[in-house]
Coordinates of C-alpha atoms and ligand atoms in Angstrom, one line a residue:
M1 CA 89.1 88.9 83.7
S2 CA 89.0 92.6 84.6
H3 CA 91.9 93.2 87.0
A4 CA 94.0 95.0 84.4
A5 CA 95.1 98.4 85.5
Q6 CA 93.6 101.3 83.4
D7 CA 95.4 104.2 85.0
P8 CA 98.6 105.0 82.9
R9 CA 100.5 106.0 86.0
I10 CA 100.4 102.4 87.1
A11 CA 102.5 101.3 84.1
S12 CA 104.9 104.2 84.6
L13 CA 105.7 103.2 88.2
Y14 CA 106.2 99.5 87.5
A15 CA 109.9 99.5 86.8
E16 CA 110.7 101.2 90.1
H17 CA 108.4 98.7 91.9
L18 CA 110.3 95.8 90.4
Q19 CA 113.6 97.4 91.6
T20 CA 112.2 97.5 95.1
C21 CA 111.1 93.9 94.9
Q22 CA 114.6 93.0 93.7
A23 CA 116.2 94.9 96.5
R24 CA 113.9 93.3 99.1
A25 CA 114.6 89.9 97.7
E26 CA 118.4 90.3 97.7
R27 CA 118.2 91.4 101.3
A28 CA 116.0 88.5 102.3
L29 CA 118.4 86.1 100.5
S30 CA 121.3 87.4 102.4
L31 CA 119.5 87.0 105.7
S32 CA 118.5 83.4 104.9
G33 CA 121.7 82.4 103.3
H34 CA 120.3 81.4 99.9
E35 CA 121.7 82.3 96.5
A36 CA 118.5 82.7 94.5
L37 CA 114.7 82.8 95.0
L38 CA 112.3 80.7 93.0
I39 CA 108.6 81.5 93.3
A40 CA 105.9 79.1 92.1
S41 CA 102.6 80.8 91.0
G42 CA 100.7 77.7 92.2
V43 CA 98.6 74.9 90.7
E44 CA 95.0 74.4 89.9
K45 CA 93.0 72.7 92.6
Y46 CA 90.0 70.5 92.0
A47 CA 86.9 69.7 93.9
F48 CA 87.0 66.2 95.5
L49 CA 86.1 63.4 93.0
D50 CA 85.4 66.0 90.4
D51 CA 86.9 67.7 87.4
R52 CA 85.9 71.2 88.3
P53 CA 88.7 73.5 89.4
Y54 CA 88.3 76.0 92.3
L55 CA 88.9 79.6 91.4
F56 CA 92.7 79.8 91.1
Q57 CA 94.4 81.8 93.9
P58 CA 97.9 82.8 93.0
N59 CA 100.8 82.6 95.5
P60 CA 100.9 86.2 96.8
H61 CA 104.7 86.2 96.5
F62 CA 104.3 85.7 92.8
K63 CA 101.8 88.5 92.2
A64 CA 103.9 90.8 94.3
W65 CA 106.2 90.9 91.3
L66 CA 103.8 90.6 88.4
P67 CA 100.2 91.7 87.7
L68 CA 99.4 88.0 86.8
V69 CA 96.5 86.6 88.9
A70 CA 95.2 83.7 86.7
H71 CA 98.5 82.1 85.8
P72 CA 99.0 78.7 87.4
Y73 CA 102.2 76.5 86.7
S74 CA 104.4 79.6 86.1
W75 CA 107.6 80.4 88.0
L76 CA 109.7 83.4 88.7
L77 CA 113.4 83.0 89.3
V78 CA 115.2 85.9 91.1
R79 CA 119.0 86.1 91.3
P80 CA 121.0 89.0 92.7
G81 CA 122.1 91.4 90.0
T82 CA 120.1 89.8 87.2
K83 CA 116.8 90.5 85.5
P84 CA 114.1 88.2 86.9
L85 CA 113.4 85.1 84.8
L86 CA 109.7 84.4 84.2
V87 CA 108.7 80.9 83.1
Y88 CA 105.3 81.6 81.7
Y89 CA 102.8 78.8 81.3
Q90 CA 100.6 79.1 78.2
P91 CA 99.1 75.7 77.4
D92 CA 97.7 74.8 74.0
D93 CA 94.2 74.2 75.5
Y94 CA 91.0 74.3 73.5
W95 CA 88.8 73.6 76.5
H96 CA 89.7 76.9 78.1
V97 CA 91.1 80.3 77.2
P98 CA 94.8 80.0 77.9
P99 CA 96.7 82.9 79.3
A100 CA 97.2 85.6 76.6
P101 CA 100.7 85.9 75.1
P102 CA 102.8 87.9 77.5
A103 CA 102.1 91.6 77.0
G104 CA 101.8 94.7 79.0
Y105 CA 103.8 97.1 81.0
W106 CA 105.7 94.3 82.8
V107 CA 107.0 92.3 79.9
D108 CA 110.1 94.3 79.1
Q109 CA 111.2 94.1 82.8
V110 CA 111.6 90.3 82.9
E111 CA 113.4 87.7 80.9
L112 CA 110.7 85.4 79.5
R113 CA 110.4 81.7 78.7
V114 CA 107.0 80.5 77.5
I115 CA 106.1 76.9 78.1
S116 CA 103.1 74.8 77.1
E117 CA 103.5 71.9 79.5
P118 CA 104.2 72.4 83.3
E119 CA 107.2 70.0 83.1
Q120 CA 108.9 72.2 80.6
A121 CA 109.7 74.6 83.4
L122 CA 112.4 72.2 84.4
Q123 CA 114.4 73.1 81.2
H124 CA 114.7 76.7 82.3
L125 CA 115.1 76.4 86.1
P126 CA 118.2 75.4 88.1
A127 CA 119.1 71.7 88.4
D128 CA 120.9 72.4 91.7
V129 CA 118.6 73.5 94.4
S130 CA 121.0 73.3 97.3
R131 CA 121.2 77.1 97.6
L132 CA 117.7 77.9 96.3
A133 CA 114.9 79.4 98.4
I134 CA 111.7 78.0 96.8
V135 CA 108.5 79.8 97.9
G136 CA 105.2 78.2 97.2
E137 CA 102.6 75.8 98.3
A138 CA 103.6 72.1 98.8
D139 CA 101.5 71.0 95.8
A140 CA 103.4 73.3 93.5
A141 CA 106.4 70.9 93.7
L142 CA 107.8 69.9 90.4
Q143 CA 110.3 67.0 90.7
H144 CA 113.3 68.4 92.6
L145 CA 111.8 71.9 92.8
I146 CA 110.2 71.4 96.1
P147 CA 109.1 74.5 98.0
N148 CA 111.1 75.0 101.2
N149 CA 109.8 78.4 102.2
P150 CA 112.8 79.4 104.4
E151 CA 111.5 81.2 107.5
A152 CA 114.1 83.9 107.6
L153 CA 113.5 84.9 104.0
I154 CA 109.7 84.8 104.3
H155 CA 109.8 86.9 107.4
S156 CA 111.9 89.5 105.8
L157 CA 109.7 89.7 102.7
H158 CA 106.5 89.8 104.8
W159 CA 107.9 92.5 107.0
A160 CA 108.9 94.7 104.0
R161 CA 105.6 94.2 102.2
A162 CA 103.7 96.2 104.7
C163 CA 105.1 99.4 103.2
K164 CA 103.7 99.9 99.7
T165 CA 105.7 101.1 96.7
P166 CA 104.3 104.1 94.6
Y167 CA 103.2 101.5 92.0
E168 CA 101.2 99.6 94.6
L169 CA 99.7 102.7 96.0
Q170 CA 98.5 103.6 92.5
C171 CA 96.9 100.1 92.1
L172 CA 95.2 100.6 95.5
R173 CA 93.9 104.0 94.4
E174 CA 92.4 102.6 91.3
A175 CA 90.9 99.6 93.2
S176 CA 89.4 102.2 95.6
R177 CA 87.8 104.2 92.8
I178 CA 86.2 101.1 91.3
G179 CA 84.9 100.0 94.7
A180 CA 83.5 103.4 95.5
R181 CA 81.7 103.6 92.2
A182 CA 80.2 100.2 92.8
H183 CA 79.1 101.1 96.4
L184 CA 77.1 104.0 95.0
A185 CA 75.4 101.6 92.6
A186 CA 74.6 99.2 95.4
R187 CA 73.1 102.1 97.4
D188 CA 70.9 103.1 94.5
A189 CA 69.7 99.5 94.1
F190 CA 68.8 99.5 97.8
L191 CA 66.9 102.7 97.5
A192 CA 65.1 101.2 94.5
G193 CA 63.9 98.3 96.7
G194 CA 66.2 95.6 95.4
S195 CA 66.9 92.2 97.0
E196 CA 70.4 91.4 98.4
A197 CA 71.1 89.5 95.2
E198 CA 70.0 92.4 93.0
I199 CA 72.1 94.8 95.0
H200 CA 75.1 92.5 94.6
R201 CA 74.5 92.3 90.8
A202 CA 74.3 96.1 90.7
Y203 CA 77.6 96.3 92.5
L204 CA 79.3 93.9 90.1
I205 CA 78.0 95.7 87.0
A206 CA 79.2 99.1 88.2
A207 CA 82.6 97.6 89.2
G208 CA 82.9 95.9 85.8
H209 CA 83.7 92.8 87.8
T210 CA 82.3 89.3 88.0
D211 CA 82.4 87.3 91.2
R212 CA 85.7 85.8 89.9
D213 CA 87.3 89.3 90.0
L214 CA 86.4 90.3 93.5
P215 CA 89.1 90.3 96.1
Y216 CA 86.7 88.6 98.6
S217 CA 83.1 87.6 98.6
N218 CA 80.8 90.6 98.8
I219 CA 78.9 91.0 102.1
V220 CA 75.5 92.5 101.2
G221 CA 73.2 92.6 104.2
L222 CA 69.7 94.1 104.5
N223 CA 68.2 94.9 107.8
E224 CA 69.1 92.3 110.5
H225 CA 71.6 90.8 108.2
A226 CA 73.8 93.9 108.7
A227 CA 74.5 92.4 112.2
V228 CA 76.2 89.4 110.7
L229 CA 79.9 90.3 110.5
H230 CA 80.7 88.0 107.6
Y231 CA 77.2 87.5 106.2
Q232 CA 77.7 85.0 103.4
Y233 CA 74.4 84.8 101.5
Q234 CA 72.5 87.1 99.2
D235 CA 68.8 86.6 99.5
T236 CA 67.0 86.6 96.2
A237 CA 63.7 87.7 97.9
R238 CA 63.0 91.4 98.4
P239 CA 62.2 92.0 102.1
A240 CA 59.0 93.8 103.1
Q241 CA 61.0 96.8 104.4
H242 CA 64.3 98.3 103.4
L243 CA 65.6 99.7 106.7
T244 CA 69.4 99.3 106.3
L245 CA 72.0 98.1 103.8
L246 CA 75.5 97.2 104.9
V247 CA 77.8 96.4 102.0
D248 CA 81.4 95.3 102.7
A249 CA 82.9 94.9 99.2
G250 CA 86.0 95.8 97.3
A251 CA 87.6 95.6 93.9
Q252 CA 90.8 94.2 92.4
V253 CA 93.4 95.9 90.2
A254 CA 96.5 94.1 89.1
G255 CA 96.2 91.8 92.1
Y256 CA 95.7 94.6 94.7
A257 CA 92.5 94.9 96.7
S258 CA 90.2 97.5 98.1
D259 CA 88.1 96.7 101.1
I260 CA 85.3 99.1 101.7
T261 CA 82.2 99.1 103.9
R262 CA 79.3 101.4 103.8
T263 CA 76.0 101.4 105.7
W264 CA 73.0 103.1 104.2
T265 CA 69.5 103.9 105.3
R266 CA 66.6 105.6 103.5
G267 CA 67.2 108.6 105.8
D268 CA 63.4 109.0 106.5
A269 CA 61.4 109.4 109.7
A270 CA 61.5 105.6 110.2
S271 CA 65.3 105.6 110.6
A272 CA 65.8 108.8 112.5
E273 CA 67.0 107.1 115.7
F274 CA 69.3 104.8 113.8
D275 CA 70.5 107.7 111.7
A276 CA 71.7 109.5 114.8
L277 CA 73.8 106.5 115.7
L278 CA 75.1 106.3 112.1
A279 CA 76.1 110.0 112.2
A280 CA 77.9 109.4 115.5
M281 CA 79.8 106.5 114.0
E282 CA 80.7 108.4 110.9
S283 CA 82.4 111.2 112.9
A284 CA 84.1 108.6 115.2
Q285 CA 85.4 106.8 112.1
L286 CA 86.9 110.0 110.7
A287 CA 88.6 110.7 114.0
L288 CA 90.1 107.2 114.0
V289 CA 91.3 107.5 110.4
D290 CA 93.1 110.7 111.6
E291 CA 95.0 108.6 114.1
V292 CA 96.8 106.8 111.3
R293 CA 100.2 108.5 111.7
Q294 CA 103.8 107.4 111.4
G295 CA 105.0 105.8 114.7
V296 CA 101.6 105.2 116.1
D297 CA 101.0 101.7 117.7
Y298 CA 98.0 100.4 115.7
R299 CA 96.7 98.7 118.9
E300 CA 96.2 102.1 120.4
I301 CA 93.7 103.0 117.5
H302 CA 91.8 99.8 118.4
L303 CA 91.6 100.8 122.0
S304 CA 90.7 104.3 121.1
T305 CA 87.8 102.8 119.1
H306 CA 86.4 101.2 122.2
R307 CA 86.5 104.6 123.9
H308 CA 84.6 106.1 121.1
I309 CA 82.0 103.3 121.2
A310 CA 81.6 103.7 125.0
R311 CA 81.0 107.5 124.5
I312 CA 78.5 106.8 121.7
L313 CA 76.6 104.2 123.7
R314 CA 76.3 106.7 126.6
E315 CA 75.5 109.8 124.4
Q316 CA 72.9 107.8 122.4
Q317 CA 71.4 106.7 125.6
L318 CA 71.8 103.0 124.9
V319 CA 73.8 102.3 128.0
A320 CA 73.6 104.4 131.1
M321 CA 77.0 103.7 132.6
S322 CA 80.2 105.7 132.8
E323 CA 82.5 105.1 129.9
E324 CA 85.2 103.8 132.2
A325 CA 82.8 101.2 133.6
M326 CA 81.7 100.2 130.2
L327 CA 85.3 99.6 129.2
A328 CA 86.2 97.8 132.4
E329 CA 83.1 95.5 132.1
R330 CA 83.7 95.0 128.3
V331 CA 80.3 96.2 127.4
T332 CA 81.7 97.8 124.3
S333 CA 82.8 94.4 123.0
T334 CA 79.1 93.4 122.8
F335 CA 78.5 96.1 120.3
F336 CA 82.0 96.2 118.6
P337 CA 83.2 92.6 118.6
H338 CA 85.9 92.7 115.9
G339 CA 89.2 94.5 115.3
I340 CA 89.5 98.0 114.0
G341 CA 91.3 96.8 110.9
H342 CA 94.2 95.2 109.2
F343 CA 96.9 95.5 106.5
L344 CA 95.6 95.7 103.0
G345 CA 97.4 95.0 99.7
L346 CA 97.9 91.8 97.7
Q347 CA 95.7 90.1 100.2
V348 CA 92.6 91.6 101.8
H349 CA 94.0 90.7 105.2
D350 CA 97.6 91.3 104.1
V351 CA 100.4 89.3 105.9
G352 CA 102.8 90.5 108.6
G353 CA 100.3 92.2 110.9
F354 CA 101.6 90.6 114.1
M355 CA 105.3 90.6 113.4
A356 CA 107.6 91.8 116.1
S357 CA 110.5 92.5 113.7
E358 CA 111.9 91.6 110.3
A359 CA 113.3 88.5 112.0
G360 CA 109.8 87.3 113.0
G361 CA 108.4 86.9 116.4
T362 CA 104.9 88.0 117.5
R363 CA 103.7 91.3 118.8
G364 CA 100.8 90.5 121.0
K365 CA 97.2 91.7 121.0
P366 CA 95.9 93.7 123.9
D367 CA 94.3 91.4 126.5
G368 CA 90.6 90.7 125.8
H369 CA 90.9 91.7 122.1
P370 CA 91.4 88.4 120.3
Y371 CA 90.1 89.5 116.9
L372 CA 92.6 92.4 116.2
R373 CA 94.6 91.6 113.1
L374 CA 97.3 94.2 113.3
T375 CA 99.6 95.0 116.2
R376 CA 102.5 96.8 114.6
D377 CA 103.7 100.5 114.7
L378 CA 102.6 102.4 111.7
A379 CA 105.1 103.6 109.1
A380 CA 105.0 105.7 105.9
G381 CA 103.5 103.7 103.0
M382 CA 101.6 101.2 105.1
C383 CA 98.0 100.7 103.9
V384 CA 95.5 99.8 106.6
T385 CA 91.8 99.6 107.0
I386 CA 89.9 101.6 109.6
E387 CA 86.6 99.9 110.1
P388 CA 84.7 100.6 113.3
G389 CA 81.3 99.0 113.8
L390 CA 78.4 99.0 116.1
Y391 CA 76.0 96.1 115.9
F392 CA 73.0 94.5 117.5
I393 CA 74.0 90.9 117.5
P394 CA 71.4 88.7 119.2
T395 CA 73.8 86.1 120.6
L396 CA 76.1 88.8 122.1
L397 CA 73.2 90.8 123.4
N398 CA 71.9 87.6 125.1
K399 CA 75.2 87.2 126.9
L400 CA 75.1 90.9 128.0
R401 CA 71.6 90.3 129.4
A402 CA 73.1 87.8 131.8
T403 CA 75.7 90.3 133.3
P404 CA 75.3 93.0 136.0
A405 CA 75.7 95.6 133.2
A406 CA 72.4 94.6 131.8
K407 CA 70.5 96.8 134.1
A408 CA 72.2 99.9 132.5
V409 CA 71.0 99.0 129.0
D410 CA 67.9 100.5 127.4
W411 CA 66.6 97.3 126.1
A412 CA 63.6 98.8 124.4
K413 CA 65.8 101.1 122.4
V414 CA 68.1 98.1 121.6
E415 CA 65.1 96.2 120.3
R416 CA 64.0 99.1 118.1
L417 CA 67.4 99.5 116.6
A418 CA 68.1 95.7 116.3
R419 CA 65.8 95.7 113.2
F420 CA 68.5 97.8 111.5
G421 CA 71.2 95.2 112.2
G422 CA 74.2 97.4 112.6
I423 CA 76.7 99.8 111.3
R424 CA 80.2 99.4 109.8
I425 CA 82.2 102.1 108.0
E426 CA 85.4 101.0 106.5
D427 CA 88.0 103.1 104.7
D428 CA 91.4 102.1 103.2
V429 CA 94.0 104.5 104.6
V430 CA 97.7 105.1 103.8
C431 CA 100.1 106.3 106.5
R432 CA 102.3 109.2 105.4
A433 CA 105.8 110.1 106.7
E434 CA 104.3 113.3 108.1
G435 CA 100.9 114.7 108.8
A436 CA 97.4 113.4 108.1
P437 CA 97.0 110.1 106.2
E438 CA 95.8 109.6 102.7
N439 CA 92.2 108.2 102.7
L440 CA 92.0 106.2 99.5
T441 CA 88.3 105.5 100.1
R442 CA 87.1 109.0 100.9
D443 CA 89.2 110.4 98.0
A444 CA 87.6 107.9 95.7
F445 CA 84.0 108.8 96.7
A446 CA 84.9 112.5 96.5
S447 CA 86.2 112.1 92.9
L448 CA 82.8 110.6 92.0
A449 CA 80.7 113.4 93.6
Ligands
LIG501 N1 86.0 92.4 104.2 C1 86.5 91.8 105.4 C2 87.1 92.8 106.3 O1 86.7 93.9 106.3 O2 88.0 92.6 107.0
MN502 MN1 88.6 95.0 106.3
MN503 MN1 85.7 94.8 104.6

């Protein structure tokens, strides 16, 4: 396990973070009409007809309070005006390494009960659940402690979670630094002629992570694989040529994720045409990051991205149409077929992106943009990704070929560039109360330069 925070500022900010969690929980309880909140960390899940557990994924509501990501069968009880009570499961298990005895910057901030059998939790938790909000997955139920996940409470907590506390921002900064360091190692492995699997391993070594520690499965695509948005394999064979590398990969600190994408070439004569496109996307990405401002409707940044893509397609002489016509005929969606980004935090695609208000409801996506994951107005402390892309995806290009816009496309150029797969540049960005945003990713790369 290597999610433990190293930066001492993280520890010093924790007590204040817990106070914010407490205040948010008390508000949510008052809105839902419950007296206390009980959170189940979750249970181990097993492969069908097998005794091998899947990698444990904690209830995000649990790790919002505690930097504990590998702790099934634990519970947190939150009552207004009282220190949170943590029931900490530490089995006497010689088959596995049990969770370490409770230690770290969080220990003093909670009341602790250590148990060695899941059922022992019952001795420490309320017998009367009539006024209890129990948040967890259905399979976490323990006798009468059955998750009820009250909607009003969950909505309120999800709404608030979009704005990160100073502690959370510090975790995200450290996750960004680890990710940036690993991305540079991946680039070096690419330049040294590595396979996707070798590049992936170089990433892990530099991050000090194993696959178990990653916040999501690394996307490591060489050449045409850069065009597969969620490319899920890592070829062990080295390709004949190393034209492009697209790596979409993050790191995890105390349960918080970074989510970073970089696209690299060798920068030689063979990639000159693609490098011009890459440079255009780089400056568009920076302009889009700069749109992350308090009060801005995130949907507008997504629509702005399509305008940038239209301009780039025209300027790079890929599509000889007016930008307005490209947008009207949805040509840009062939080349940029995903959303500009999402909330980031405890989950890579953090919750609450479509909420209309603290009470719930849905704020819609713009027509024709089904893959956007965030539609809210930005506020100080929100952490979002800004990840424009421009790809040569065979199935989408074939569809474009069948439309009237096809005649405006320079297909010979498309074919030349398709060998490179595509481009995505993804930064993690924090909205500030005033002025330009904080770019966690660019700051992390700059600190390594
Ligand atoms: N890593 C998945 C994404 O960028 O949303
Ligand atoms: Mn992302
Ligand atoms: Mn990503």
